[in-house]
Short mmCIF file of C-alpha atoms and ligand atoms in Angstrom, two decimals:
data_model
loop_
_atom_site.label_atom_id
_atom_site.label_comp_id
_atom_site.label_asym_id
_atom_site.label_seq_id
_atom_site.Cartn_x
_atom_site.Cartn_y
_atom_site.Cartn_z
CA UNK A 1 -8.39 8.69 -36.88
CA UNK A 2 -6.74 6.38 -39.43
CA UNK A 3 -6.23 2.84 -38.95
CA UNK A 4 -3.76 0.74 -41.02
CA UNK A 5 -4.46 -2.94 -41.48
CA UNK A 6 -2.13 -3.77 -38.76
CA UNK A 7 -4.30 -1.70 -36.31
CA UNK A 8 -1.95 1.07 -36.00
CA UNK A 9 -2.90 4.46 -35.37
CA UNK A 10 -1.94 7.27 -37.74
CA UNK A 11 0.58 8.72 -35.01
CA UNK A 12 2.34 5.14 -35.15
CA UNK A 13 1.26 4.14 -31.65
CA UNK A 14 -0.17 0.66 -31.58
CA UNK A 15 -3.20 0.27 -29.33
CA UNK A 16 -1.50 -2.50 -27.33
CA UNK A 17 1.39 -0.17 -26.58
CA UNK A 18 -0.69 2.26 -24.69
CA UNK A 19 0.85 2.89 -21.36
CA UNK A 20 -1.14 3.60 -18.20
CA UNK A 21 -0.88 7.23 -17.37
CA UNK A 22 -0.31 6.48 -13.72
CA UNK A 23 3.02 4.77 -14.69
CA UNK A 24 4.71 7.96 -15.56
CA UNK A 25 6.26 10.76 -13.69
CA UNK A 26 5.61 14.33 -14.64
CA UNK A 27 8.99 14.49 -16.52
CA UNK A 28 8.07 11.26 -18.43
CA UNK A 29 4.85 12.86 -19.34
CA UNK A 30 6.46 15.94 -20.66
CA UNK A 31 8.94 14.03 -22.91
CA UNK A 32 6.16 11.91 -24.36
CA UNK A 33 3.98 14.91 -25.07
CA UNK A 34 6.86 16.77 -26.55
CA UNK A 35 7.81 14.15 -28.91
CA UNK A 36 4.30 14.45 -30.20
CA UNK A 37 4.99 18.23 -30.77
CA UNK A 38 2.93 19.36 -28.00
CA UNK A 39 4.20 22.42 -25.97
CA UNK A 40 5.68 21.58 -22.65
CA UNK A 41 2.96 23.27 -20.46
CA UNK A 42 0.57 20.64 -21.76
CA UNK A 43 2.10 17.88 -19.67
CA UNK A 44 1.22 20.01 -16.49
CA UNK A 45 -2.23 20.47 -17.77
CA UNK A 46 -2.69 16.75 -18.21
CA UNK A 47 -1.27 16.11 -14.74
CA UNK A 48 -3.65 18.68 -13.09
CA UNK A 49 -6.60 16.83 -14.93
CA UNK A 50 -5.51 13.34 -13.75
CA UNK A 51 -4.32 14.17 -10.24
CA UNK A 52 -6.17 17.22 -9.21
CA UNK A 53 -9.44 17.10 -11.11
CA UNK A 54 -9.25 13.13 -10.99
CA UNK A 55 -10.51 12.77 -14.49
CA UNK A 56 -10.04 9.78 -16.51
CA UNK A 57 -11.65 10.73 -19.74
CA UNK A 58 -9.52 13.13 -21.89
CA UNK A 59 -12.73 14.51 -23.62
CA UNK A 60 -13.55 16.02 -20.18
CA UNK A 61 -10.19 17.79 -20.01
CA UNK A 62 -11.74 21.07 -21.28
CA UNK A 63 -8.40 23.11 -21.14
CA UNK A 64 -6.74 20.72 -23.71
CA UNK A 65 -7.49 21.16 -27.49
CA UNK A 66 -9.59 18.50 -29.16
CA UNK A 67 -6.86 17.19 -31.45
CA UNK A 68 -4.42 16.72 -28.44
CA UNK A 69 -7.37 15.04 -26.34
CA UNK A 70 -7.46 12.41 -29.08
CA UNK A 71 -3.85 11.89 -29.10
CA UNK A 72 -3.76 11.49 -25.33
CA UNK A 73 -6.43 9.03 -25.68
CA UNK A 74 -4.35 6.97 -28.13
CA UNK A 75 -1.21 7.08 -26.08
CA UNK A 76 -2.40 6.41 -22.64
CA UNK A 77 -4.91 4.35 -20.80
CA UNK A 78 -6.52 5.87 -17.73
CA UNK A 79 -8.11 2.74 -16.27
CA UNK A 80 -5.92 -0.15 -16.19
CA UNK A 81 -7.53 -1.58 -13.11
CA UNK A 82 -11.11 -3.03 -13.71
CA UNK A 83 -13.47 -3.30 -10.75
CA UNK A 84 -14.32 -7.07 -10.53
CA UNK A 85 -16.40 -6.89 -7.50
CA UNK A 86 -17.14 -4.67 -4.49
CA UNK A 87 -18.01 -5.82 -0.94
CA UNK A 88 -19.19 -3.77 1.89
CA UNK A 89 -19.03 -4.71 5.49
CA UNK A 90 -22.20 -5.09 7.47
CA UNK A 91 -21.52 -1.86 9.36
CA UNK A 92 -20.90 -0.07 6.07
CA UNK A 93 -17.46 1.34 7.18
CA UNK A 94 -15.40 -1.06 5.15
CA UNK A 95 -15.52 -1.45 1.41
CA UNK A 96 -13.15 -3.99 -0.39
CA UNK A 97 -12.67 -3.95 -4.11
CA UNK A 98 -11.44 -6.82 -6.14
CA UNK A 99 -9.55 -5.34 -9.31
CA UNK A 100 -8.49 -7.31 -12.30
CA UNK A 101 -5.27 -6.26 -13.82
CA UNK A 102 -4.49 -6.10 -17.50
CA UNK A 103 -3.04 -9.66 -17.42
CA UNK A 104 -6.02 -11.06 -15.88
CA UNK A 105 -4.66 -11.43 -12.44
CA UNK A 106 -6.53 -9.90 -9.44
CA UNK A 107 -5.67 -7.94 -6.35
CA UNK A 108 -7.73 -6.34 -3.52
CA UNK A 109 -7.68 -2.82 -2.00
CA UNK A 110 -9.63 -1.66 0.99
CA UNK A 111 -11.38 1.63 2.00
CA UNK A 112 -11.89 2.01 5.58
CA UNK A 113 -14.00 4.61 7.40
CA UNK A 114 -13.36 5.34 10.83
CA UNK A 115 -14.49 8.62 12.52
CA UNK A 116 -13.14 11.44 10.38
CA UNK A 117 -10.69 9.17 8.67
CA UNK A 118 -10.93 7.52 5.19
CA UNK A 119 -7.93 5.14 4.98
CA UNK A 120 -7.08 3.48 1.99
CA UNK A 121 -5.00 0.20 2.20
CA UNK A 122 -3.35 -0.82 -1.13
CA UNK A 123 -1.52 -3.80 -2.48
CA UNK A 124 2.03 -3.93 -3.92
CA UNK A 125 2.17 -7.46 -5.15
CA UNK A 126 -0.17 -10.10 -6.49
CA UNK A 127 0.43 -12.55 -3.65
CA UNK A 128 3.54 -12.62 -1.56
CA UNK A 129 6.72 -14.58 -1.31
CA UNK A 130 7.28 -14.18 2.39
CA UNK A 131 4.82 -17.05 3.44
CA UNK A 132 3.82 -15.82 6.83
CA UNK A 133 1.85 -18.70 8.13
CA UNK A 134 -1.14 -16.78 9.40
CA UNK A 135 -1.50 -14.61 6.24
CA UNK A 136 -3.91 -15.32 3.37
CA UNK A 137 -1.60 -13.48 0.94
CA UNK A 138 1.33 -15.45 2.06
CA UNK A 139 -0.60 -18.63 1.69
CA UNK A 140 -1.02 -17.77 -2.00
CA UNK A 141 2.61 -17.51 -2.92
CA UNK A 142 4.00 -14.70 -4.99
CA UNK A 143 2.47 -14.29 -8.60
CA UNK A 144 4.09 -10.97 -9.57
CA UNK A 145 5.00 -7.47 -8.44
CA UNK A 146 2.70 -4.63 -9.25
CA UNK A 147 4.05 -1.64 -11.28
CA UNK A 148 4.04 1.74 -9.86
CA UNK A 149 1.01 2.66 -11.92
CA UNK A 150 -1.04 -0.21 -10.53
CA UNK A 151 -0.20 1.00 -7.06
CA UNK A 152 -0.91 4.52 -7.78
CA UNK A 153 -4.25 3.78 -9.55
CA UNK A 154 -5.83 1.98 -6.51
CA UNK A 155 -5.50 5.08 -4.52
CA UNK A 156 -6.77 7.24 -7.48
CA UNK A 157 -9.77 4.92 -7.82
CA UNK A 158 -10.87 5.58 -4.16
CA UNK A 159 -10.22 9.31 -4.43
CA UNK A 160 -12.49 9.49 -7.45
CA UNK A 161 -15.08 7.49 -5.60
CA UNK A 162 -14.86 9.49 -2.52
CA UNK A 163 -15.06 12.87 -4.58
CA UNK A 164 -18.58 12.06 -5.59
CA UNK A 165 -19.45 12.64 -1.76
CA UNK A 166 -17.06 15.60 -1.89
CA UNK A 167 -14.67 13.69 0.29
CA UNK A 168 -11.00 12.83 0.21
CA UNK A 169 -8.60 10.02 1.10
CA UNK A 170 -7.20 11.06 4.52
CA UNK A 171 -4.72 8.33 5.15
CA UNK A 172 -2.84 5.67 2.92
CA UNK A 173 -1.51 2.41 4.35
CA UNK A 174 0.65 0.32 2.15
CA UNK A 175 -0.38 -2.88 3.90
CA UNK A 176 -2.59 -4.73 1.27
CA UNK A 177 -1.40 -7.70 -0.53
CA UNK A 178 2.41 -8.23 -0.85
CA UNK A 179 5.49 -7.03 0.78
CA UNK A 180 6.35 -3.49 -0.23
CA UNK A 181 10.05 -3.87 0.49
CA UNK A 182 10.14 -6.90 -1.82
CA UNK A 183 8.99 -4.45 -4.56
CA UNK A 184 10.91 -1.32 -3.31
CA UNK A 185 11.38 0.75 -6.33
CA UNK A 186 7.84 0.59 -7.61
CA UNK A 187 6.36 1.28 -4.11
CA UNK A 188 8.62 4.34 -3.80
CA UNK A 189 7.79 5.58 -7.36
CA UNK A 190 4.16 5.32 -6.50
CA UNK A 191 4.59 7.24 -3.20
CA UNK A 192 6.50 9.96 -5.11
CA UNK A 193 3.84 10.30 -7.60
CA UNK A 194 1.05 10.61 -4.92
CA UNK A 195 3.18 13.14 -3.11
CA UNK A 196 3.76 15.39 -5.92
CA UNK A 197 2.83 18.84 -4.61
CA UNK A 198 1.78 19.92 -8.06
CA UNK A 199 -0.53 16.98 -8.46
CA UNK A 200 -2.31 14.59 -6.00
CA UNK A 201 -0.41 16.29 -3.22
CA UNK A 202 -0.82 13.56 -0.71
CA UNK A 203 1.48 14.30 2.35
CA UNK A 204 4.15 11.77 3.37
CA UNK A 205 3.27 12.08 7.03
CA UNK A 206 -0.27 10.49 6.04
CA UNK A 207 1.21 7.53 4.31
CA UNK A 208 2.40 4.25 6.22
CA UNK A 209 4.48 1.55 4.74
CA UNK A 210 4.52 -1.72 6.45
CA UNK A 211 7.31 -4.31 6.02
CA UNK A 212 7.90 -7.73 7.32
CA UNK A 213 11.57 -6.73 8.02
CA UNK A 214 13.69 -6.94 4.81
CA UNK A 215 16.77 -5.48 6.60
CA UNK A 216 18.76 -4.14 3.61
CA UNK A 217 15.71 -2.38 2.41
CA UNK A 218 15.00 -0.87 5.84
CA UNK A 219 18.62 0.39 5.70
CA UNK A 220 18.06 1.92 2.25
CA UNK A 221 14.69 3.47 3.38
CA UNK A 222 16.69 5.19 6.34
CA UNK A 223 19.63 6.34 4.05
CA UNK A 224 17.07 7.80 1.60
CA UNK A 225 15.34 9.60 4.55
CA UNK A 226 11.97 8.70 3.19
CA UNK A 227 9.35 10.85 4.96
CA UNK A 228 6.59 8.15 5.01
CA UNK A 229 5.85 6.41 8.16
CA UNK A 230 7.44 3.02 8.82
CA UNK A 231 5.76 -0.06 10.44
CA UNK A 232 7.51 -3.21 11.05
CA UNK A 233 5.46 -6.57 11.46
CA UNK A 234 7.19 -8.20 14.52
CA UNK A 235 4.73 -10.84 15.72
CA UNK A 236 7.37 -12.46 18.02
CA UNK A 237 10.42 -11.41 20.01
CA UNK A 238 12.51 -14.50 19.94
CA UNK A 239 14.01 -15.93 16.84
CA UNK A 240 12.77 -19.43 17.55
CA UNK A 241 9.03 -18.37 17.50
CA UNK A 242 9.42 -15.66 14.88
CA UNK A 243 10.99 -18.05 12.48
CA UNK A 244 8.13 -20.29 12.85
CA UNK A 245 5.46 -17.52 12.08
CA UNK A 246 7.50 -15.46 9.65
CA UNK A 247 9.89 -17.60 7.59
CA UNK A 248 11.87 -14.54 6.32
CA UNK A 249 13.27 -14.25 9.87
CA UNK A 250 15.63 -17.11 9.16
CA UNK A 251 17.39 -14.76 6.66
CA UNK A 252 16.93 -11.49 8.68
CA UNK A 253 16.71 -12.59 12.28
CA UNK A 254 15.92 -10.31 15.11
CA UNK A 255 19.54 -9.52 15.96
CA UNK A 256 19.83 -7.87 12.56
CA UNK A 257 16.29 -6.56 12.20
CA UNK A 258 16.00 -4.70 15.73
CA UNK A 259 19.44 -2.80 15.08
CA UNK A 260 18.11 -1.60 11.62
CA UNK A 261 14.97 -0.35 13.24
CA UNK A 262 16.99 1.38 15.96
CA UNK A 263 19.25 3.06 13.29
CA UNK A 264 16.19 4.25 11.49
CA UNK A 265 14.76 5.86 14.68
CA UNK A 266 18.17 7.35 15.41
CA UNK A 267 19.08 8.57 11.99
CA UNK A 268 15.64 10.06 11.04
CA UNK A 269 14.42 11.10 14.44
CA UNK A 270 11.16 9.47 13.62
CA UNK A 271 8.96 7.14 15.54
CA UNK A 272 8.71 3.54 14.32
CA UNK A 273 5.61 1.32 14.70
CA UNK A 274 5.79 -2.50 15.40
CA UNK A 275 2.94 -4.57 14.48
CA UNK A 276 1.95 -7.76 16.34
CA UNK A 277 -0.88 -10.06 15.32
CA UNK A 278 -1.88 -11.85 18.59
CA UNK A 279 -2.36 -15.62 18.23
CA UNK A 280 -3.98 -17.44 21.15
CA UNK A 281 -1.36 -19.10 23.26
CA UNK A 282 1.20 -18.58 20.64
CA UNK A 283 2.73 -15.22 21.07
CA UNK A 284 0.20 -13.54 23.53
CA UNK A 285 1.78 -14.68 26.91
CA UNK A 286 3.99 -12.94 29.36
CA UNK A 287 7.21 -14.66 28.12
CA UNK A 288 6.90 -13.01 24.66
CA UNK A 289 5.67 -9.77 26.26
CA UNK A 290 8.81 -9.71 28.34
CA UNK A 291 11.12 -10.56 25.42
CA UNK A 292 9.36 -7.82 23.41
CA UNK A 293 10.05 -5.25 26.15
CA UNK A 294 13.72 -6.44 26.39
CA UNK A 295 14.03 -5.75 22.63
CA UNK A 296 12.57 -2.49 22.23
CA UNK A 297 12.38 -0.70 25.62
CA UNK A 298 13.71 2.84 25.32
CA UNK A 299 13.34 3.05 21.62
CA UNK A 300 10.88 5.72 20.23
CA UNK A 301 8.11 3.33 19.10
CA UNK A 302 4.56 2.49 19.15
CA UNK A 303 3.18 -1.16 19.22
CA UNK A 304 0.10 -2.03 17.32
CA UNK A 305 -1.56 -5.15 18.56
CA UNK A 306 -4.09 -6.92 16.04
CA UNK A 307 -5.97 -9.80 17.29
CA UNK A 308 -5.54 -12.43 14.67
CA UNK A 309 -7.94 -12.43 11.81
CA UNK A 310 -9.01 -15.99 10.71
CA UNK A 311 -7.60 -17.32 7.34
CA UNK A 312 -8.28 -20.66 5.67
CA UNK A 313 -4.71 -21.88 5.81
CA UNK A 314 -3.82 -21.26 9.58
CA UNK A 315 -5.39 -22.98 12.42
CA UNK A 316 -4.45 -20.63 15.08
CA UNK A 317 -7.13 -18.42 16.51
CA UNK A 318 -7.35 -14.83 17.88
CA UNK A 319 -6.27 -14.06 21.48
CA UNK A 320 -9.13 -13.47 23.87
CA UNK A 321 -9.98 -9.82 24.84
CA UNK A 322 -8.89 -10.63 28.32
CA UNK A 323 -5.30 -11.77 27.07
CA UNK A 324 -5.06 -8.85 24.74
CA UNK A 325 -5.79 -6.65 27.51
CA UNK A 326 -3.17 -8.43 29.68
CA UNK A 327 -0.45 -8.17 26.90
CA UNK A 328 -1.37 -4.40 26.52
CA UNK A 329 -1.05 -3.71 30.14
CA UNK A 330 2.23 -5.48 30.38
CA UNK A 331 3.70 -3.23 27.57
CA UNK A 332 1.96 -0.10 29.18
CA UNK A 333 3.56 -0.99 32.67
CA UNK A 334 6.98 -0.95 30.85
CA UNK A 335 6.33 2.41 29.23
CA UNK A 336 5.90 1.03 25.81
CA UNK A 337 3.16 3.00 24.03
CA UNK A 338 0.67 0.52 22.57
CA UNK A 339 -2.73 0.36 21.02
CA UNK A 340 -5.14 -2.31 20.01
CA UNK A 341 -5.96 -1.92 16.32
CA UNK A 342 -9.64 -1.41 15.58
CA UNK A 343 -10.86 -4.35 13.74
CA UNK A 344 -12.61 -3.55 10.62
CA UNK A 345 -13.97 -5.30 7.74
CA UNK A 346 -13.30 -8.99 9.15
CA UNK A 347 -16.86 -9.96 8.05
CA UNK A 348 -15.87 -9.45 4.37
CA UNK A 349 -12.27 -10.69 4.76
CA UNK A 350 -10.92 -7.28 4.44
CA UNK A 351 -9.02 -7.20 7.88
CA UNK A 352 -5.26 -7.37 8.02
CA UNK A 353 -3.71 -10.50 6.42
CA UNK A 354 -7.10 -11.53 4.87
CA UNK A 355 -6.51 -10.23 1.25
CA UNK A 356 -6.25 -13.05 -1.20
CA UNK A 357 -7.36 -13.93 -4.72
CA UNK A 358 -7.92 -17.09 -6.28
CA UNK A 359 -5.36 -18.16 -9.07
CA UNK A 360 -6.78 -17.99 -12.43
N1 SAH B 1 3.85 -7.40 3.82
C1 SAH B 1 3.69 -6.36 4.75
C2 SAH B 1 2.32 -5.56 4.64
C3 SAH B 1 1.16 -6.34 4.31
S1 SAH B 1 0.55 -7.41 5.76
C4 SAH B 1 3.77 -6.82 6.28
O1 SAH B 1 3.82 -7.99 6.45
O2 SAH B 1 4.03 -5.95 7.05
C5 SAH B 1 -0.23 -5.98 6.69
C6 SAH B 1 -0.39 -6.52 8.17
O3 SAH B 1 -1.27 -7.64 8.36
C7 SAH B 1 1.04 -6.92 8.73
O4 SAH B 1 1.29 -6.37 9.91
C8 SAH B 1 0.78 -8.49 8.71
O5 SAH B 1 1.54 -9.10 9.60
C9 SAH B 1 -0.64 -8.51 9.33
N2 SAH B 1 -1.39 -9.68 9.19
C10 SAH B 1 -1.10 -10.77 8.21
N3 SAH B 1 -1.75 -11.78 8.54
C11 SAH B 1 -2.87 -11.45 9.49
C12 SAH B 1 -3.85 -12.01 10.31
N4 SAH B 1 -4.27 -13.18 9.83
N5 SAH B 1 -4.38 -11.40 11.26
C13 SAH B 1 -3.98 -10.13 11.68
N6 SAH B 1 -2.93 -9.54 11.05
C14 SAH B 1 -2.29 -10.10 10.01
FE1 SF4 B 2 3.55 -11.24 2.97
FE2 SF4 B 2 3.05 -9.33 4.90
FE3 SF4 B 2 1.45 -11.56 4.53
FE4 SF4 B 2 3.90 -11.87 5.47
S1 SF4 B 2 2.17 -10.69 6.47
S2 SF4 B 2 2.96 -13.09 3.87
S3 SF4 B 2 4.96 -10.30 4.38
S4 SF4 B 2 1.72 -9.92 3.07
#
C-alpha cells in the first residue's frame, strides 16, 4: 500500500471518501469494481459475501483474490455504525442497541424475541419532525435523515449477531426512530437492498413500514405497488383529538388520510394495519371507539392497540387493562379485527415510542 503525503492511497481513493458498502445497489457496486478493472462477476461475489455470508472483513472473503480484497477494503467501509451501548430487558427477550453514526449522532434499534419470531425494529431518521406529543423521538425534533446504508446496516448487524446462534431475523418493522415516509427514498432503497433475491433475500411480506399518515407518500406507495406491509398510526378518530396528539393531522386530516388508506386497500388488495396508542381517558373511551368504527368499518384492516408507553415529555398514562379490554371488545363487536400489542422492552425504554437519543 503506498500513501502520499496527502494520505491518498495508490489507487487514488482518499480514506475519507470510503463509502459504506450498504449504500450501494448491486449495479452501483458492479460499476465501481469495473472502474477498478475487476471483472463484473466480482461484484456478485462481494454482494454474496456481504449479504449471504454476512462478512464484514474482506480478508475473510476467500473467493476474492488478495489484491482485490485490499482494494475493496480501501474503497468501502463495512461498519459505519458503531455499537455504543447494548441493553437487555429483564426477561432477556428484548435487546436495544445504541449506535453512533459516522457524524457522531446516535440512533437506536431493537431486537425482540417472541415465540419463534425474532423481529428487528429499525430507525429511519435521527429524531423526528412530526412532534407527536406522546413519542420520545418526536420530543427530540429532527436532526437528520438516515441514508439507505444506515438503515440496511442496522438489520445486517442483528442478522450477523443472530447468526452466531445459527438464527435469522424473521421479521422487520420500520418503526424505530423517525417517520419513514418523511425519508421515503432512503427507506425504499434500503428495503430493495434487503429484498434482493440474490443477496439478503428478506421477503417483503415479512417487512412492515409504519407511517404517521403522510398522505402524498401513502398515495405514492400505493401507486408503486410496494409489496411490504403498511401500518398507519391513527391514535384518534376525530380531527380535533388527532390534531392535538399528532400535529401532522392539521396538514393531512382524517378526511384525506382515511380515503388514501381505502385507496391503498382497494388498489393493492392488501390489508392495512392501524395503530392506536391507548392513553388513559384521552382516546380510550366509547366515543373514540365509535368514531373509529364509523371511519374504518368494512375496510380490510386490522387494529393494533398499544397501551401507552411512558416517555419523559408526556404526562398522559397508559390505559388500564380493563379499559383496553373494553375498547377491544367494542371493536370486535363491530367486526373490526383487533389485537393488543404484546408489550416488550418497556423496562429498557425500547417499547414503541420510547426510542430517543440525547443531542450531542
Ligand atoms: N413514525 C412512524 C413509525 C415510528 S413510531 C409512526 O409514527 O408510525 C412507531 C409506533 O409507536 C407508532 O405507531 C407510534 O404511534 C407508536 N408510539 C409512539 N409513541 C408511543 C408511546 N409513547 N407509546 C406507545 N406507542 C407509541
Ligand atoms: Fe415521529 Fe412516529 Fe414518533 Fe410521531 S410517533 S413523532 S411520527 S416517530
